[in-house]
Short mmCIF file of C-alpha atoms in Angstrom, two decimals:
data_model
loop_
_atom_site.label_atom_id
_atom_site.label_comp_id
_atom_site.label_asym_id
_atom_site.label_seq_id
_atom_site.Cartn_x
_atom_site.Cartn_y
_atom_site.Cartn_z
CA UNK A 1 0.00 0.00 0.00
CA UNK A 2 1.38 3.72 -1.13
CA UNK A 3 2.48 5.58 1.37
CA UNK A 4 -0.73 8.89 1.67
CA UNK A 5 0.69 12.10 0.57
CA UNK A 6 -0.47 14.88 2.58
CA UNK A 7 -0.07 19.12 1.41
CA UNK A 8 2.31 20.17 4.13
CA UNK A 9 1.80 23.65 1.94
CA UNK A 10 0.59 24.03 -0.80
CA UNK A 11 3.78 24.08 -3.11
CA UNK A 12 4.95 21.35 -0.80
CA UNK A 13 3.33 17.52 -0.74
CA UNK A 14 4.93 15.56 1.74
CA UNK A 15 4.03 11.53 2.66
CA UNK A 16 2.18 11.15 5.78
CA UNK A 17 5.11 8.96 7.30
CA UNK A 18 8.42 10.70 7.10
CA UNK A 19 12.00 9.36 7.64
CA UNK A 20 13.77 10.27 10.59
CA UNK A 21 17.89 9.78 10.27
CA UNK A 22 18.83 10.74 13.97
CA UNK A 23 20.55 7.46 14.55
CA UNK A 24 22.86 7.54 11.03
CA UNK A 25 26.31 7.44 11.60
CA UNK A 26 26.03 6.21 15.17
CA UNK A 27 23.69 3.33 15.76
CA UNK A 28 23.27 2.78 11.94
CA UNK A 29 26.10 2.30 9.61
CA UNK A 30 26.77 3.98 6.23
CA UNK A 31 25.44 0.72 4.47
CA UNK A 32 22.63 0.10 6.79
CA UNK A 33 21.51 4.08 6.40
CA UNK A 34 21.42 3.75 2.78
CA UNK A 35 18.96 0.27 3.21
CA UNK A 36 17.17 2.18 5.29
CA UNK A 37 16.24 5.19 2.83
CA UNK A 38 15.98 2.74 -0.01
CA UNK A 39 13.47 0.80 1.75
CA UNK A 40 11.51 4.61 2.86
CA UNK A 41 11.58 5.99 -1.16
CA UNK A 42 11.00 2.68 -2.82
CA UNK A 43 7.75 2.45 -0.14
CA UNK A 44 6.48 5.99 -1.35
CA UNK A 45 8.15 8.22 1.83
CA UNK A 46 9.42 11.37 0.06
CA UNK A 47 10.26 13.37 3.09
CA UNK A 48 13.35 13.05 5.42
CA UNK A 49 14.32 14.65 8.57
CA UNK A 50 17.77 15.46 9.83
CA UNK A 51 19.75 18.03 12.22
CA UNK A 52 23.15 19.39 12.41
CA UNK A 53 23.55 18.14 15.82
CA UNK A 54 22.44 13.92 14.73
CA UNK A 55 23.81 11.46 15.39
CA UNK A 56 22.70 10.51 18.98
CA UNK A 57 23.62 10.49 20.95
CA UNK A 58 25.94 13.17 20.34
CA UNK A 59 29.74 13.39 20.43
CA UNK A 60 32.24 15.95 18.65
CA UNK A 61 33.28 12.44 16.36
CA UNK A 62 30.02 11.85 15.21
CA UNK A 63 28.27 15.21 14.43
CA UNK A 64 27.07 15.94 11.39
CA UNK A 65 27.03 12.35 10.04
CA UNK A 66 23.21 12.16 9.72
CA UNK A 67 22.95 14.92 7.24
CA UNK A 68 26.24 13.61 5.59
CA UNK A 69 25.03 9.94 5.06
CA UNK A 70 21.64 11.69 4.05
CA UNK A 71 23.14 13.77 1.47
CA UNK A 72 25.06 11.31 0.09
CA UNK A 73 22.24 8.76 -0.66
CA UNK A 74 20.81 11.61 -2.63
CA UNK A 75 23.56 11.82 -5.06
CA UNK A 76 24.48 8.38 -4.82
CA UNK A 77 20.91 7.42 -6.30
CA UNK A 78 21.00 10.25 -8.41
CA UNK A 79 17.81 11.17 -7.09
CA UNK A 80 16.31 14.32 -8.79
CA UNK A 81 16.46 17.08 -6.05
CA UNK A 82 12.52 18.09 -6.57
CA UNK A 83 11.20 14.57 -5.97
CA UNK A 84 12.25 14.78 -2.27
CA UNK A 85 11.07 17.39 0.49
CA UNK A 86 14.20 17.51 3.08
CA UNK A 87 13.91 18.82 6.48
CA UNK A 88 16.80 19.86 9.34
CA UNK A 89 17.73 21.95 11.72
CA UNK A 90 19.46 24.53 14.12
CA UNK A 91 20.53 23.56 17.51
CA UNK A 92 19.16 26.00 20.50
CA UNK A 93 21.46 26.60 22.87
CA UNK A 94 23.06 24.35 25.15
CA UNK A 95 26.62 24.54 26.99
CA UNK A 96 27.09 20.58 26.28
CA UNK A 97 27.99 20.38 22.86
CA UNK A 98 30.87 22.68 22.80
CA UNK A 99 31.87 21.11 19.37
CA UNK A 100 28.89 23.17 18.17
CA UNK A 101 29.36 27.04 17.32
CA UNK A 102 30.75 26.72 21.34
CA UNK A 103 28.14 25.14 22.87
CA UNK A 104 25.65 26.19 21.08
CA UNK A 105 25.34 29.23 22.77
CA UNK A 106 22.11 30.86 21.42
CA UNK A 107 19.84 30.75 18.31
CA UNK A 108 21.34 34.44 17.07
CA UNK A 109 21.15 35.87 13.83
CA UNK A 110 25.01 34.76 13.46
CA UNK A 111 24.20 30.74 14.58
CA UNK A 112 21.52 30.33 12.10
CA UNK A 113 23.10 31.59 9.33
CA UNK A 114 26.13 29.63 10.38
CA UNK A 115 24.26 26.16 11.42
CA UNK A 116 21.47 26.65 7.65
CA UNK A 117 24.99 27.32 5.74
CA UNK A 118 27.01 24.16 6.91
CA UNK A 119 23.85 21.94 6.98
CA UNK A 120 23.48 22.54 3.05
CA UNK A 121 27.02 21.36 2.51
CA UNK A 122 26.46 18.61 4.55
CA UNK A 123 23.37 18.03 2.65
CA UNK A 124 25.33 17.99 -0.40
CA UNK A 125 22.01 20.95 -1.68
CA UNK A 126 21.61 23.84 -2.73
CA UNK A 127 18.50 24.63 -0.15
CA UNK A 128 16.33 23.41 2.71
CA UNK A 129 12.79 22.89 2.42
CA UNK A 130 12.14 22.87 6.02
CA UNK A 131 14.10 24.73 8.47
CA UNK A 132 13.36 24.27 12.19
CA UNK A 133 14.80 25.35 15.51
CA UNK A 134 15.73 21.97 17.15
CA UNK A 135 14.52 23.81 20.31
CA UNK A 136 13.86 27.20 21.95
CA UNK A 137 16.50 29.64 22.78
CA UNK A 138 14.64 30.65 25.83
CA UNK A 139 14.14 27.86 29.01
CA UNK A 140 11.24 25.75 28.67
CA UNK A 141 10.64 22.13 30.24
CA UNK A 142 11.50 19.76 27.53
CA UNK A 143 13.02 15.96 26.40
CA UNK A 144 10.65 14.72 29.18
CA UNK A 145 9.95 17.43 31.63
CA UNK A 146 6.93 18.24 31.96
CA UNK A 147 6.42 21.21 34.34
CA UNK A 148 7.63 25.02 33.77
CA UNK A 149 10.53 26.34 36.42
CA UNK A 150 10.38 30.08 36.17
CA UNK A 151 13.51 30.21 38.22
CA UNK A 152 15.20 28.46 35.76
CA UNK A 153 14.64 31.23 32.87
CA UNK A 154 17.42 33.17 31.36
CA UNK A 155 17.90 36.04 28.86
CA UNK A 156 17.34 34.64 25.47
CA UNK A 157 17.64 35.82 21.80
CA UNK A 158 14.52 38.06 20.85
CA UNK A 159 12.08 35.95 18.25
CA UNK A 160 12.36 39.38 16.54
CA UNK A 161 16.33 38.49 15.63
CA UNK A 162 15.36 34.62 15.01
CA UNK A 163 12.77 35.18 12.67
CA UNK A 164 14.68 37.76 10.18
CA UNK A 165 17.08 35.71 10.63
CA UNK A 166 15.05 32.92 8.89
CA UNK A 167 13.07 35.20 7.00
CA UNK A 168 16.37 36.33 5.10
CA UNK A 169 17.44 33.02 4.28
CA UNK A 170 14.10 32.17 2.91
CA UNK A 171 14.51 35.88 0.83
CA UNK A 172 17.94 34.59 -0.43
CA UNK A 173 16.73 31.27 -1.50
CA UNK A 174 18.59 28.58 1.18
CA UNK A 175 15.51 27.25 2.67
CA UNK A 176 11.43 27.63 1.50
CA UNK A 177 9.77 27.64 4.81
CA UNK A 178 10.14 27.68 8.65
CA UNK A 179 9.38 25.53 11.42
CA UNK A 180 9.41 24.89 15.11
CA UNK A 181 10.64 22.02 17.34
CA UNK A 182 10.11 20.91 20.84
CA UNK A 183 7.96 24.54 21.58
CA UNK A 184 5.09 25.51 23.76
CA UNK A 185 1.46 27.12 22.81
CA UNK A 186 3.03 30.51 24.41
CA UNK A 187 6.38 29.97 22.09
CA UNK A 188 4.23 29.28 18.67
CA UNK A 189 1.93 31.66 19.29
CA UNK A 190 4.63 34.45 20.09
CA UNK A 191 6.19 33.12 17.24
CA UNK A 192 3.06 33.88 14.95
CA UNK A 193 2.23 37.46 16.47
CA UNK A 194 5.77 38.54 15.94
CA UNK A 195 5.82 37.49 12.64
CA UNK A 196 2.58 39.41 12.25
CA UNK A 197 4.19 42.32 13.21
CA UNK A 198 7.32 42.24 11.47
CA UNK A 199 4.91 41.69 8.02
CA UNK A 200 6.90 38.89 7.18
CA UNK A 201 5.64 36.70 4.44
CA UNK A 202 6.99 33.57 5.39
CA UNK A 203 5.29 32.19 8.58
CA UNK A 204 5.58 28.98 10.42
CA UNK A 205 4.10 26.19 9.14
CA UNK A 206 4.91 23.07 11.44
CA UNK A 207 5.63 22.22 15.17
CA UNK A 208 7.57 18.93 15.54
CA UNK A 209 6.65 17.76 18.97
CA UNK A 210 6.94 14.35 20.31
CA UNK A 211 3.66 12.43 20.39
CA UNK A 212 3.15 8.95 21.13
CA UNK A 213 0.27 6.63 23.14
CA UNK A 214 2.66 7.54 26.35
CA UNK A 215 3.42 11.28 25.31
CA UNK A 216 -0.24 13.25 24.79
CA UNK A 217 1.13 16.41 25.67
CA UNK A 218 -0.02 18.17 22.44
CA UNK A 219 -3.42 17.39 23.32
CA UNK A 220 -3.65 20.08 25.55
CA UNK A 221 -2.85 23.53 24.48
CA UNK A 222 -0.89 22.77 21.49
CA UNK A 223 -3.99 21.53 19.88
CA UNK A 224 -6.03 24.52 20.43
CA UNK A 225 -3.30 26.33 18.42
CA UNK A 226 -2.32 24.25 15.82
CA UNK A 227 -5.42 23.87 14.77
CA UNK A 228 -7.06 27.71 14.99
CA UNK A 229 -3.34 28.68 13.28
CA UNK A 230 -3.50 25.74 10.64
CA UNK A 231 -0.21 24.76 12.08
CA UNK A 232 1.33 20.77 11.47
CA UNK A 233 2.28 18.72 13.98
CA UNK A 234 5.13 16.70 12.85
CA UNK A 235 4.96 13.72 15.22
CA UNK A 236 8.11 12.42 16.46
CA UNK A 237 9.12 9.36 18.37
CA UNK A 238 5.72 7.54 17.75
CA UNK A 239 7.22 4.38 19.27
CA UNK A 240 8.38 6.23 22.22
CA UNK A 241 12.18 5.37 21.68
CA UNK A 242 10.89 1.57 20.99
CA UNK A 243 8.80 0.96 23.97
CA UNK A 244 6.11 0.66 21.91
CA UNK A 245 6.80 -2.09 19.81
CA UNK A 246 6.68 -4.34 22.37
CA UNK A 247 10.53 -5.57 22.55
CA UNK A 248 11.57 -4.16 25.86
CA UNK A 249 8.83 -6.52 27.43
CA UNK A 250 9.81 -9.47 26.00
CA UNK A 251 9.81 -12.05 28.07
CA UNK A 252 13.13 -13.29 26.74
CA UNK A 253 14.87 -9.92 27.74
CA UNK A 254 14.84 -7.04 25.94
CA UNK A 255 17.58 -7.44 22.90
CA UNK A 256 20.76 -5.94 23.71
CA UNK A 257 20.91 -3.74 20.35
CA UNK A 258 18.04 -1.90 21.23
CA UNK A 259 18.84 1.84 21.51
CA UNK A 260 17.79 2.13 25.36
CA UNK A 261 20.34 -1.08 26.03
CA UNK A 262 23.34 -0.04 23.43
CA UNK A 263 23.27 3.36 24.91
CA UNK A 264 22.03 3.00 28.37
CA UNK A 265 22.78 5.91 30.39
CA UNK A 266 22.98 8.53 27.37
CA UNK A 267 19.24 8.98 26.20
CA UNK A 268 18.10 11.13 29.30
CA UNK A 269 14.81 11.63 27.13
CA UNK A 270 14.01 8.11 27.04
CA UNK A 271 15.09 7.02 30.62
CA UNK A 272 12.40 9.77 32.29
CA UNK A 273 9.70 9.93 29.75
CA UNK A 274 9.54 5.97 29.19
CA UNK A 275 11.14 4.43 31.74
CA UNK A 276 9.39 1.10 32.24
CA UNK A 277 10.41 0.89 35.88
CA UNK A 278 7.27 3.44 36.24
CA UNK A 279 4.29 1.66 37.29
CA UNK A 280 2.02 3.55 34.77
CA UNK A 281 3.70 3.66 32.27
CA UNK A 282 4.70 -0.33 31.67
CA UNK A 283 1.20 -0.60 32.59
CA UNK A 284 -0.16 1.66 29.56
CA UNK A 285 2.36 0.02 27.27
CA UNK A 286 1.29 -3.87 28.17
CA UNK A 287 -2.24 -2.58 27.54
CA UNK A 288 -1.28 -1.36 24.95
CA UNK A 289 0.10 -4.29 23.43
CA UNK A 290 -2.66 -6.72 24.44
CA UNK A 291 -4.79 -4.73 22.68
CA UNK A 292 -2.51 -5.29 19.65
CA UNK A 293 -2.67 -8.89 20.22
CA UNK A 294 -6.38 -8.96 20.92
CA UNK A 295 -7.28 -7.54 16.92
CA UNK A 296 -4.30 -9.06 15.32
CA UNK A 297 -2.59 -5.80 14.38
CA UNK A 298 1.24 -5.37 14.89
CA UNK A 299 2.19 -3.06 18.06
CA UNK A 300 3.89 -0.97 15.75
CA UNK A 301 1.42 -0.55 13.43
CA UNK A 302 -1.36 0.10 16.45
CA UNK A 303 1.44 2.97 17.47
CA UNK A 304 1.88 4.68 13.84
CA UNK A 305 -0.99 4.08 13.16
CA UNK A 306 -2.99 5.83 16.09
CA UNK A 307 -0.41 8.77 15.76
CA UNK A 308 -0.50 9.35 12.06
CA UNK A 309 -4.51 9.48 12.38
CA UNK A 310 -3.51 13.11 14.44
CA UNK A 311 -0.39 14.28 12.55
CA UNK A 312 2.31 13.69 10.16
CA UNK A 313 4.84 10.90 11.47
CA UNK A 314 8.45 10.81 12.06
#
C-alpha cells in the first residue's frame, strides 16, 4: 500500500510517514543508512528529517554524520532534487555540545546563518525545504519534563532576531519555509504574532513535537493552536524510543541492540519519559500491546498508526 501524501503547503506535498535519520552514523552504519532510505523511497516516503547536531547520541566524532550519510544517498541514487522534500535543523542553545558554534550558545542571527549554511554542505544541496529550531533559545521544560521552572529562565535571543534571521534566508533562496521544534502554545503563538508584526511573508508552518500513546502532551494547548493557526504537527518518536513495539517486554529480555540497552545511560529523554520501571507507564504500554494482540494488528502498526490518524509521522 502507497504511502498517503499529505499538502504540508501548498507548493509542498509531503508523505504522511516521514524518515527520521537521527541514529545515522552512530547506531546505523553507512550501508545500513542507505537500506534504510531505499526501503523509505521505494515504499512511497518522500520526506526526510535530519539536524546538524544527529547522530545521537551526540559526540564531537560523530556530528554531522546524519545529514552527511543523508546527502550522500541523494547523489548516490541520483535522485532528482525536486522529488524529495528535506527537512533539518538549528541547535538552540546548550553549553554541552561545545563542538557546536561553542556550545551552542544561542539561536542568534550569526548561529543560524552559520548552522542553515554548513547543513546545506552537509546536505550535499543547494537549499532546505524545512528549516526548524531543534529547540527554543529561551528555558522551557523539555526531552521529558513536563512542568515550567520560572527560576530556571534566562535572557534569550529576541524571536524578533530569530525570525529575520530565517526570513532572510528564505529571501535569499537557502531554505522555503520555517518551522518549530520541541515549543510551547506561548512559544508558537509568540512566534506567529511577531511574525505578524514584522509583516513577514513567510510564517511557520509546522511544530515537531513528540507524540506517542505515552506522550499526549499536544493534546492540551498545542492543539487549540495548531489547529485555529492551521499549524502541522510533525509527530516524532511515535514508538516512544521503541517501547512501543513491544521488545523491551519481552519475556526473553529485551535485545541488547536496542537503543535504550546499546546506549544506556545517554538517552536522558528516554530514561524519564519511558522508563518502564514506572508503574504507569509499563502498565499503559502492556495494555497497549494486548490490545494489539487482541485484533491481530502489529504493536507498531497500532502505534503509527494511532499517531499518524492526528499528525504527520516521524
Amino acid at each position: 500500500m502507497a504511502v498517503p501524501l499529505f499538502n504540508l503547503t501548498p507548493d509542498m506535498t509531503v508523505s504522511r510517514l516521514c524518515l527520521g535519520t537521527m541514529t545515522f552514523g552512530e547506531q546505523n552504519s553507512l550501508p545500513q543508512s542507505f537500506q534504510l532510505l531505499d526501503k523509505a523511497f521505494d515504499s512511497g516516503i518522500n520526506f526526510f528529517d535530519s539536524a546538524e547536531m544527529y547522530p545521537v547520541p551526540q559526540r564531537a566524532e560523530t556530528q554531522g554524520r546524519s545529514e552527511e550519510y543523508l546527502g550522500r544517498w541523494i547523489r548516490c541514487r541520483n535522485i532528482p532534487r525536486d522529488r524529495i522534500v528535506l527537512a533539518t535543523k538549528v541547535s538552540g542553545p546548550s553549553g554541552q555540545m561545545t563542538w557546536i558554534r561553542n556550545g551552542p550558545e544561542s539561536l542568534d542571527a550569526w548561529n543560524i546563518a552559520q548552522a542553515l549554511d554548513d547543513s546545506l554542505l552537509r546536505l550535499q544541496t543547494d537549499y532546505i525545504d524545512l528549516y526548524q529550531l531543534h529547540w527554543p533559545d529561551r528555558y522551557v521544560p523539555m526531552f521529558g519534563e513536563t512542568e515550567y521552572d520560572p527560576t530556571r529562565a534566562f535572557s534569550s535571543v529576541s524571536f524578533e532576531e530569530q525570525l529575520t534571521a530565517l526570513d532572510k534566508a528564505i529571501t535569499s533562496g537557502k531554505i522555503r519555509y520555517i518551522g518549530l521544534s520541541n515549543e510551547t502554545p506561548y512559544g508558537l503563538m509568540k512566534f506567529l504574532h511577531v511574525a505578524e508584526g514584522l509583516s513577514v511573508n513567510h510564517s511557520i508552518v509546522s511544530v515537531q513535537n513528540s507524540y506517542n500513546l505515552l506522550c499526549r502532551n499536544f493534546d492540551s494547548g498545542m492543539a487549540e493552536c495548531c489547529h485555529h493557526e492551521r499549524i502541522s504537527l510533525l509527530a516524532y518518536s511515535p514508538l516512544a524510543m521503541g517501547i512501543l513495539s513491544g521488545k523491551y517486554l519481552s519475556l526473553a529480555g529485551s535485545p541488547a541492540d536496542g537503543r535504550l540497552n546499546l546506549f544506556k545511560g545517554r538517552y536522558a529523554e528516554g530514561e524519564s519519559r519511558y522508563n518502564l520501571s514506572n508503574v504507569i507507564i509499563r502498565k499503559a504500554t502492556e495494555l497497549y500491546f494486548s490490545i494489539a494482540k487482541r485484533y491481530g494488528v502489529h504493536p507498531v502498526s497500532l502505534a503509527i498508526g494511532t499517531t499518524r490518524f492526528c499528525s504527520l509521522t516521524f
